[in-house]
Short mmCIF file of C-alpha atoms and ligand atoms in Angstrom, two decimals:
data_model
loop_
_atom_site.label_atom_id
_atom_site.label_comp_id
_atom_site.label_asym_id
_atom_site.label_seq_id
_atom_site.Cartn_x
_atom_site.Cartn_y
_atom_site.Cartn_z
CA MET A 1 0.00 0.00 0.00
CA PRO A 2 1.44 3.43 -0.91
CA GLN A 3 2.36 5.49 2.13
CA GLN A 4 2.77 8.79 0.30
CA PHE A 5 0.90 10.64 -2.43
CA LYS A 6 0.87 13.94 -4.32
CA ALA A 7 -1.75 16.53 -3.52
CA LEU A 8 -2.62 20.18 -3.92
CA LEU A 9 -2.22 21.73 -0.48
CA VAL A 10 -3.76 25.05 0.52
CA GLU A 11 -1.93 26.63 3.44
CA GLN A 12 -2.57 29.75 5.49
CA PRO A 13 0.82 31.22 6.45
CA GLU A 14 -0.84 34.29 7.96
CA LYS A 15 -4.31 35.76 8.50
CA LYS A 16 -6.17 36.18 5.15
CA VAL A 17 -3.17 34.87 3.16
CA PHE A 18 -3.59 31.53 1.39
CA THR A 19 -0.99 29.73 -0.71
CA ARG A 20 -1.36 26.72 -2.96
CA SER A 21 1.34 24.21 -3.87
CA ILE A 22 1.72 20.60 -4.95
CA VAL A 23 3.28 18.60 -2.15
CA THR A 24 3.95 15.03 -1.09
CA ARG A 25 1.64 14.01 1.75
CA ASN A 26 1.55 10.94 3.99
CA VAL A 27 -1.44 8.61 3.96
CA ALA A 28 -1.23 8.69 7.77
CA GLU A 29 -2.21 12.41 7.68
CA LEU A 30 -5.57 11.65 6.06
CA PRO A 31 -8.65 11.84 8.26
CA GLU A 32 -10.29 8.81 9.87
CA GLY A 33 -12.62 6.71 7.73
CA GLU A 34 -13.30 3.15 6.67
CA LEU A 35 -12.55 3.64 3.00
CA LEU A 36 -9.17 4.40 1.46
CA VAL A 37 -9.35 5.22 -2.26
CA LYS A 38 -6.66 5.73 -4.87
CA VAL A 39 -8.05 8.66 -6.81
CA HIS A 40 -7.83 8.48 -10.60
CA TYR A 41 -9.90 11.53 -11.51
CA SER A 42 -11.45 14.58 -9.89
CA SER A 43 -13.00 17.72 -11.32
CA LEU A 44 -13.06 21.40 -10.47
CA ASN A 45 -16.27 22.81 -9.01
CA PHE A 46 -17.05 26.34 -7.81
CA LYS A 47 -16.82 25.21 -4.17
CA ASP A 48 -13.26 23.97 -4.83
CA ALA A 49 -12.27 27.33 -6.21
CA LEU A 50 -13.67 28.99 -3.06
CA SER A 51 -11.93 26.49 -0.76
CA SER A 52 -8.65 27.05 -2.62
CA VAL A 53 -8.66 30.75 -1.79
CA GLY A 54 -9.67 30.23 1.83
CA ASN A 55 -13.36 31.12 1.62
CA PRO A 56 -14.57 30.37 5.18
CA GLY A 57 -18.03 29.43 3.88
CA VAL A 58 -16.41 26.26 2.51
CA THR A 59 -13.21 25.58 4.48
CA ARG A 60 -12.01 27.02 7.80
CA ASN A 61 -9.15 24.72 8.70
CA PHE A 62 -5.85 24.76 6.84
CA PRO A 63 -3.62 23.15 5.61
CA HIS A 64 -6.22 21.50 3.43
CA THR A 65 -6.55 19.59 0.16
CA PRO A 66 -9.72 20.67 -1.71
CA GLY A 67 -11.67 18.60 -4.23
CA ILE A 68 -15.36 17.79 -3.67
CA ASP A 69 -15.19 15.10 -6.37
CA ALA A 70 -13.19 11.90 -6.59
CA ALA A 71 -13.42 8.68 -8.56
CA GLY A 72 -10.99 5.83 -8.15
CA GLU A 73 -10.16 2.40 -6.97
CA VAL A 74 -10.67 1.03 -3.46
CA VAL A 75 -7.37 0.33 -1.68
CA SER A 76 -8.98 -0.91 1.54
CA CYS A 77 -12.34 -0.80 3.27
CA SER A 78 -12.36 -1.74 6.95
CA ASP A 79 -16.13 -2.35 7.22
CA GLY A 80 -16.33 -4.58 4.11
CA THR A 81 -18.78 -2.32 2.20
CA PHE A 82 -16.38 -2.37 -0.77
CA GLN A 83 -13.67 -4.77 -1.90
CA PRO A 84 -10.12 -3.72 -2.83
CA GLY A 85 -9.97 -2.88 -6.54
CA GLU A 86 -13.67 -1.90 -6.80
CA GLN A 87 -14.30 1.34 -8.65
CA VAL A 88 -16.17 4.00 -6.71
CA ILE A 89 -17.40 7.57 -6.98
CA VAL A 90 -17.08 9.78 -3.90
CA THR A 91 -18.83 13.16 -3.94
CA SER A 92 -20.67 15.43 -1.55
CA TYR A 93 -20.98 15.35 2.25
CA ASP A 94 -17.82 16.96 3.64
CA LEU A 95 -15.38 15.79 0.95
CA GLY A 96 -13.07 18.64 -0.05
CA MET A 97 -14.62 21.00 2.47
CA GLU A 98 -13.09 20.18 5.89
CA THR A 99 -12.17 16.64 4.79
CA ASP A 100 -9.14 16.33 2.49
CA GLY A 101 -10.52 15.88 -1.00
CA GLY A 102 -10.00 14.73 -4.54
CA PHE A 103 -7.14 17.07 -5.43
CA GLY A 104 -4.94 14.42 -3.81
CA GLN A 105 -4.04 10.98 -5.17
CA MET A 106 -5.50 9.32 -2.05
CA ILE A 107 -8.58 10.05 0.08
CA ARG A 108 -9.89 8.40 3.24
CA VAL A 109 -13.61 8.79 3.93
CA PRO A 110 -16.55 7.09 5.65
CA SER A 111 -17.63 4.20 3.40
CA ASN A 112 -21.19 5.54 3.13
CA TRP A 113 -19.91 8.57 1.19
CA ALA A 114 -19.03 6.32 -1.76
CA LEU A 115 -21.13 4.61 -4.37
CA LYS A 116 -20.15 1.86 -6.75
CA LEU A 117 -19.36 3.19 -10.20
CA PRO A 118 -22.51 2.42 -12.22
CA ALA A 119 -22.13 0.06 -15.19
CA GLY A 120 -21.97 2.15 -18.35
CA LEU A 121 -19.71 4.87 -16.94
CA SER A 122 -15.91 4.88 -16.75
CA LEU A 123 -14.09 6.56 -13.87
CA LYS A 124 -13.11 9.30 -16.29
CA GLU A 125 -16.66 9.84 -17.53
CA SER A 126 -17.96 9.93 -13.97
CA MET A 127 -15.66 12.84 -13.19
CA MET A 128 -16.37 14.60 -16.47
CA LEU A 129 -19.81 14.79 -14.86
CA GLY A 130 -18.76 15.07 -11.20
CA THR A 131 -20.79 17.06 -8.70
CA ALA A 132 -21.81 19.42 -11.52
CA GLY A 133 -23.38 16.51 -13.40
CA LEU A 134 -24.98 15.13 -10.24
CA THR A 135 -26.46 18.56 -9.47
CA ALA A 136 -27.68 19.08 -13.02
CA ALA A 137 -29.24 15.61 -13.01
CA LEU A 138 -30.92 16.17 -9.62
CA SER A 139 -32.35 19.42 -11.01
CA VAL A 140 -33.72 17.77 -14.14
CA GLN A 141 -35.12 14.91 -12.03
CA GLU A 142 -37.09 17.48 -9.98
CA LEU A 143 -38.68 18.81 -13.18
CA VAL A 144 -39.59 15.26 -14.18
CA ASP A 145 -40.93 14.34 -10.72
CA ASN A 146 -43.01 17.50 -10.58
CA GLY A 147 -44.79 16.92 -13.87
CA VAL A 148 -42.83 19.10 -16.29
CA THR A 149 -42.91 16.95 -19.42
CA PRO A 150 -40.89 17.61 -22.59
CA ASP A 151 -44.01 18.87 -24.37
CA ALA A 152 -44.82 21.39 -21.59
CA GLY A 153 -42.74 24.18 -23.16
CA PRO A 154 -39.24 25.62 -23.06
CA ILE A 155 -36.91 25.06 -20.11
CA LEU A 156 -34.57 27.90 -19.18
CA VAL A 157 -31.02 27.17 -17.96
CA THR A 158 -29.06 30.03 -16.38
CA GLY A 159 -25.26 30.10 -16.10
CA ALA A 160 -25.44 27.90 -19.17
CA THR A 161 -21.74 27.72 -20.07
CA GLY A 162 -20.82 26.80 -16.47
CA GLY A 163 -20.32 23.26 -15.17
CA VAL A 164 -23.83 22.66 -13.83
CA GLY A 165 -25.46 24.78 -16.54
CA SER A 166 -23.80 23.12 -19.54
CA LEU A 167 -24.53 19.65 -18.18
CA ALA A 168 -28.15 20.64 -17.47
CA VAL A 169 -28.50 21.85 -21.08
CA ALA A 170 -27.10 18.57 -22.37
CA ILE A 171 -29.16 16.32 -20.06
CA LEU A 172 -32.39 18.21 -20.79
CA ALA A 173 -31.77 17.97 -24.53
CA LYS A 174 -31.00 14.26 -24.20
CA ALA A 175 -34.26 13.81 -22.27
CA GLY A 176 -36.18 15.50 -25.11
CA TYR A 177 -36.78 18.95 -23.61
CA GLN A 178 -36.65 22.20 -25.56
CA VAL A 179 -33.90 24.26 -23.92
CA THR A 180 -33.22 27.99 -23.80
CA ALA A 181 -29.72 28.72 -22.52
CA VAL A 182 -29.03 32.11 -20.95
CA THR A 183 -25.42 33.18 -20.87
CA GLY A 184 -23.06 36.08 -20.36
CA LYS A 185 -20.95 34.66 -23.20
CA LEU A 186 -23.00 34.90 -26.40
CA GLU A 187 -19.82 34.00 -28.31
CA GLU A 188 -20.35 30.48 -26.91
CA SER A 189 -23.73 30.15 -28.66
CA ASP A 190 -22.48 27.51 -31.11
CA TYR A 191 -21.10 25.45 -28.23
CA LEU A 192 -24.40 25.65 -26.33
CA GLN A 193 -26.38 24.75 -29.45
CA GLY A 194 -24.01 21.82 -29.97
CA LEU A 195 -24.96 20.62 -26.49
CA GLY A 196 -28.61 20.74 -27.49
CA ALA A 197 -29.88 24.25 -26.69
CA ASP A 198 -32.63 25.33 -29.10
CA ARG A 199 -32.14 29.01 -28.24
CA VAL A 200 -29.37 31.03 -26.64
CA ILE A 201 -30.17 34.40 -25.07
CA ALA A 202 -28.08 37.06 -23.32
CA ARG A 203 -28.43 37.72 -19.60
CA GLU A 204 -29.74 41.24 -20.42
CA THR A 205 -32.59 39.73 -22.45
CA LEU A 206 -33.77 37.71 -19.46
CA LEU A 207 -33.41 40.73 -17.17
CA THR A 208 -35.42 43.10 -19.40
CA GLY A 209 -38.31 44.52 -17.35
CA ASN A 210 -37.13 42.78 -14.18
CA GLU A 211 -38.10 45.81 -12.09
CA ARG A 212 -41.73 44.65 -12.52
CA PRO A 213 -43.25 42.11 -10.06
CA MET A 214 -44.27 39.69 -12.84
CA LEU A 215 -43.13 39.12 -16.43
CA LYS A 216 -44.66 37.46 -19.49
CA THR A 217 -45.06 33.72 -18.86
CA THR A 218 -42.50 31.87 -20.95
CA TRP A 219 -40.80 28.92 -19.22
CA ALA A 220 -42.35 25.57 -18.32
CA GLY A 221 -39.35 24.97 -16.09
CA VAL A 222 -36.08 26.53 -15.04
CA VAL A 223 -32.71 25.15 -13.91
CA ASP A 224 -31.05 28.08 -12.17
CA CYS A 225 -27.35 28.06 -11.25
CA VAL A 226 -26.94 31.78 -10.61
CA GLY A 227 -29.38 33.14 -7.99
CA GLY A 228 -30.04 36.87 -7.48
CA GLU A 229 -31.70 38.97 -10.19
CA MET A 230 -31.43 36.18 -12.75
CA LEU A 231 -33.34 33.71 -10.57
CA ALA A 232 -35.89 36.42 -9.76
CA ALA A 233 -36.44 37.16 -13.47
CA ALA A 234 -36.68 33.44 -14.23
CA ILE A 235 -39.34 32.90 -11.55
CA LYS A 236 -41.31 35.96 -12.69
CA SER A 237 -41.43 34.61 -16.26
CA THR A 238 -42.29 30.99 -15.41
CA ARG A 239 -45.63 29.69 -16.64
CA ASN A 240 -48.50 28.75 -14.32
CA TRP A 241 -47.59 25.66 -12.27
CA GLY A 242 -44.10 25.68 -13.70
CA VAL A 243 -41.13 24.40 -11.68
CA VAL A 244 -37.93 26.30 -10.94
CA THR A 245 -34.90 24.60 -9.40
CA CYS A 246 -32.24 26.64 -7.64
CA CYS A 247 -28.74 25.37 -6.87
CA GLY A 248 -26.25 28.22 -7.09
CA LEU A 249 -25.26 31.71 -6.12
CA VAL A 250 -22.58 32.82 -8.58
CA GLY A 251 -24.71 35.91 -9.32
CA SER A 252 -25.86 36.52 -5.75
CA PRO A 253 -27.19 34.61 -2.75
CA ASP A 254 -30.11 37.07 -2.58
CA LEU A 255 -33.52 36.52 -4.12
CA PRO A 256 -35.11 39.93 -4.76
CA ILE A 257 -38.70 38.94 -5.43
CA ASN A 258 -42.18 39.06 -3.91
CA VAL A 259 -44.68 36.23 -3.56
CA PHE A 260 -46.85 37.01 -6.64
CA PRO A 261 -45.45 34.31 -8.98
CA PHE A 262 -45.99 31.72 -6.25
CA ILE A 263 -49.50 32.69 -5.19
CA LEU A 264 -50.90 33.92 -8.52
CA ARG A 265 -49.26 31.39 -10.85
CA GLY A 266 -48.51 28.45 -8.56
CA VAL A 267 -44.86 28.53 -9.54
CA ARG A 268 -42.89 26.00 -7.48
CA LEU A 269 -39.34 26.77 -6.38
CA ILE A 270 -37.27 23.72 -5.46
CA GLY A 271 -33.86 23.86 -3.79
CA ILE A 272 -31.15 21.45 -4.88
CA ASP A 273 -28.55 20.29 -2.36
CA SER A 274 -26.26 17.68 -3.82
CA ALA A 275 -24.04 17.64 -0.71
CA GLU A 276 -26.58 16.13 1.67
CA CYS A 277 -28.70 14.42 -0.96
CA PRO A 278 -29.87 11.06 0.42
CA ALA A 279 -28.47 7.87 -1.10
CA ALA A 280 -31.62 6.79 -2.99
CA PRO A 281 -32.01 9.83 -5.30
CA ARG A 282 -28.24 10.07 -5.66
CA VAL A 283 -27.95 6.46 -6.88
CA LYS A 284 -31.02 6.91 -9.09
CA VAL A 285 -29.62 9.89 -11.00
CA TRP A 286 -26.13 8.34 -11.34
CA GLN A 287 -27.86 5.32 -12.90
CA LYS A 288 -29.68 7.62 -15.30
CA LEU A 289 -26.44 9.41 -16.16
CA ALA A 290 -25.00 6.01 -17.06
CA THR A 291 -27.99 4.97 -19.19
CA ASP A 292 -30.94 7.08 -20.44
CA TRP A 293 -29.15 10.39 -19.84
CA LYS A 294 -25.71 9.19 -20.93
CA LEU A 295 -24.11 12.08 -22.81
CA ASN A 296 -22.04 11.42 -25.88
CA ARG A 297 -20.37 14.83 -26.03
CA LEU A 298 -18.71 14.75 -22.60
CA GLU A 299 -15.19 14.92 -24.09
CA ALA A 300 -16.06 18.24 -25.72
CA MET A 301 -17.30 19.64 -22.41
CA VAL A 302 -14.09 19.24 -20.42
CA GLU A 303 -10.44 20.07 -20.54
CA GLU A 304 -8.16 17.56 -18.84
CA VAL A 305 -5.53 19.00 -16.50
CA THR A 306 -3.02 17.61 -14.03
CA LEU A 307 -2.65 18.91 -10.46
CA ALA A 308 -0.12 21.41 -11.84
CA GLY A 309 -2.69 22.78 -14.30
CA LEU A 310 -5.32 23.44 -11.65
CA GLU A 311 -4.15 26.89 -10.53
CA GLU A 312 -4.95 28.53 -13.86
CA LYS A 313 -8.41 26.93 -13.89
CA ILE A 314 -9.16 27.99 -10.31
CA GLN A 315 -8.34 31.61 -11.18
CA ALA A 316 -10.47 31.47 -14.35
CA MET A 317 -13.40 29.97 -12.46
CA LEU A 318 -13.27 32.67 -9.76
CA LYS A 319 -13.50 35.31 -12.52
CA GLY A 320 -16.52 33.53 -14.12
CA GLY A 321 -14.36 32.95 -17.21
CA LEU A 322 -13.78 29.18 -17.22
CA ARG A 323 -14.61 27.97 -20.72
CA ARG A 324 -14.89 24.21 -20.09
CA ARG A 325 -15.12 22.06 -16.97
CA ALA A 326 -11.69 21.06 -15.69
CA LEU A 327 -11.25 17.28 -15.39
CA VAL A 328 -8.31 16.53 -13.11
CA ASN A 329 -6.19 13.47 -13.93
CA LEU A 330 -4.51 12.52 -10.64
CA GLN A 331 -2.43 9.70 -12.09
CA LYS A 332 -0.66 11.84 -14.69
CA SER A 333 2.09 14.29 -13.78
N1 LIG B 1 -26.52 23.16 -4.53
C1 LIG B 1 -25.66 22.26 -4.96
O1 LIG B 1 -25.73 21.09 -4.64
C2 LIG B 1 -24.58 22.70 -5.90
C3 LIG B 1 -23.76 21.78 -6.54
C4 LIG B 1 -22.82 22.24 -7.49
C5 LIG B 1 -22.71 23.60 -7.72
N2 LIG B 1 -23.50 24.46 -7.03
C6 LIG B 1 -23.45 25.89 -7.24
O2 LIG B 1 -23.92 26.14 -8.55
C7 LIG B 1 -23.29 27.29 -9.07
C8 LIG B 1 -22.66 26.95 -10.42
O3 LIG B 1 -21.61 26.03 -10.20
P1 LIG B 1 -20.65 25.64 -11.40
O4 LIG B 1 -19.72 24.61 -10.88
O5 LIG B 1 -21.47 25.37 -12.61
O6 LIG B 1 -19.86 27.02 -11.59
P2 LIG B 1 -19.19 27.60 -12.89
O7 LIG B 1 -18.68 26.50 -13.76
O8 LIG B 1 -18.26 28.68 -12.46
O9 LIG B 1 -20.40 28.24 -13.71
C9 LIG B 1 -21.10 29.35 -13.30
C10 LIG B 1 -21.64 30.06 -14.55
O10 LIG B 1 -22.55 31.07 -14.10
C11 LIG B 1 -22.46 32.19 -14.95
N3 LIG B 1 -22.09 33.34 -14.12
C12 LIG B 1 -20.92 33.58 -13.48
N4 LIG B 1 -20.96 34.74 -12.81
C13 LIG B 1 -22.18 35.25 -13.01
C14 LIG B 1 -22.84 36.43 -12.59
N5 LIG B 1 -22.24 37.34 -11.81
N6 LIG B 1 -24.12 36.63 -12.99
C15 LIG B 1 -24.74 35.73 -13.78
N7 LIG B 1 -24.17 34.61 -14.23
C16 LIG B 1 -22.92 34.37 -13.84
C17 LIG B 1 -21.38 31.89 -15.99
O11 LIG B 1 -22.06 31.31 -17.12
P3 LIG B 1 -22.55 32.18 -18.37
O12 LIG B 1 -21.40 33.06 -18.73
O13 LIG B 1 -22.88 31.17 -19.39
O14 LIG B 1 -23.71 32.99 -17.94
C18 LIG B 1 -20.56 30.81 -15.32
O15 LIG B 1 -19.92 30.00 -16.27
C19 LIG B 1 -22.28 27.73 -7.99
O16 LIG B 1 -22.86 28.74 -7.19
C20 LIG B 1 -22.07 26.47 -7.19
O17 LIG B 1 -21.65 26.75 -5.87
C21 LIG B 1 -24.42 24.03 -6.12
#
């Protein structure tokens, strides 16, 4: 069993100063847990970018290895839930937040944080999806479970070029929905249409008239990744009995809106929390991602980097300028 491994380590040499470097760590330093996993792939999510720069909303204790996603091979499992060599996906709960995460070649976690890699997905594909794919799939599943059928009308996706947004566009298109992608990067329209968006609109278009309490009914459903004014405008323009899911706050954590869309149009707003999502819906959507919702353009949606290539991607993500999801190959230097 390897005793050492490479990892990205975020350190706090002084108050409000955070540094990042690639170091050799000892397996013995990893937290307690039944399951030791050799990580093959991870991916970069917005939470990782925040953890990497010391955002206390994600991580308070340093030194720390971020990475809320990991997929790899079981090295050992003390409670027998998994066998050595089995391939697993570990996402959510505290991984990468206060628990050393997938930006290291080894993780040790409670065994109930892992699920067996579903048949039909490779470790690499699972991390091309990662928490972003899980979150997008949970959002689409809420539309399905709440009666929004593909013939109900257009579905709006905000933050469409982002990790969750782009995967939501692709999953919705795969599931037969008509998708309108809203983006701050209209130059990425061809990319979004390639993923399956029927229409691409600018953020300003969605926000037109947003000072009013209600807007013209347009969307049968919404997958929002942005929050703030964009989520408010999306809710105000959702059709009667439409469903809006909300998972992110890149725009703002605020929701400047009144109750009219809810009480006059029956619009339903559903929160998505992939971190504490119970096992049953989590397993269900991973199964779907491996079968009915399996995406054939995943390669085009990611850029593979090594640990050394992460810094540039973290900076781009924090500026809202990341062009493709970063897939992290932990076994390549
Ligand atoms: N609740 C959960 O379980 C869960 C899970 C995963 C992620 N999240 C959250 O979901 C959000 C998206 O995550 P992600 O990984 O997809 O991030 P991401 O890859 O950085 O994508 C965010 C996208 O939002 C748009 N955007 C950025 N800044 C904006 C602003 N000021 N106003 C409006 N749009 C803006 C950009 O897309 P365009 O340029 O195309 O508009 C950007 O690409 C984050 O807040 C993240 O924390 C939540």
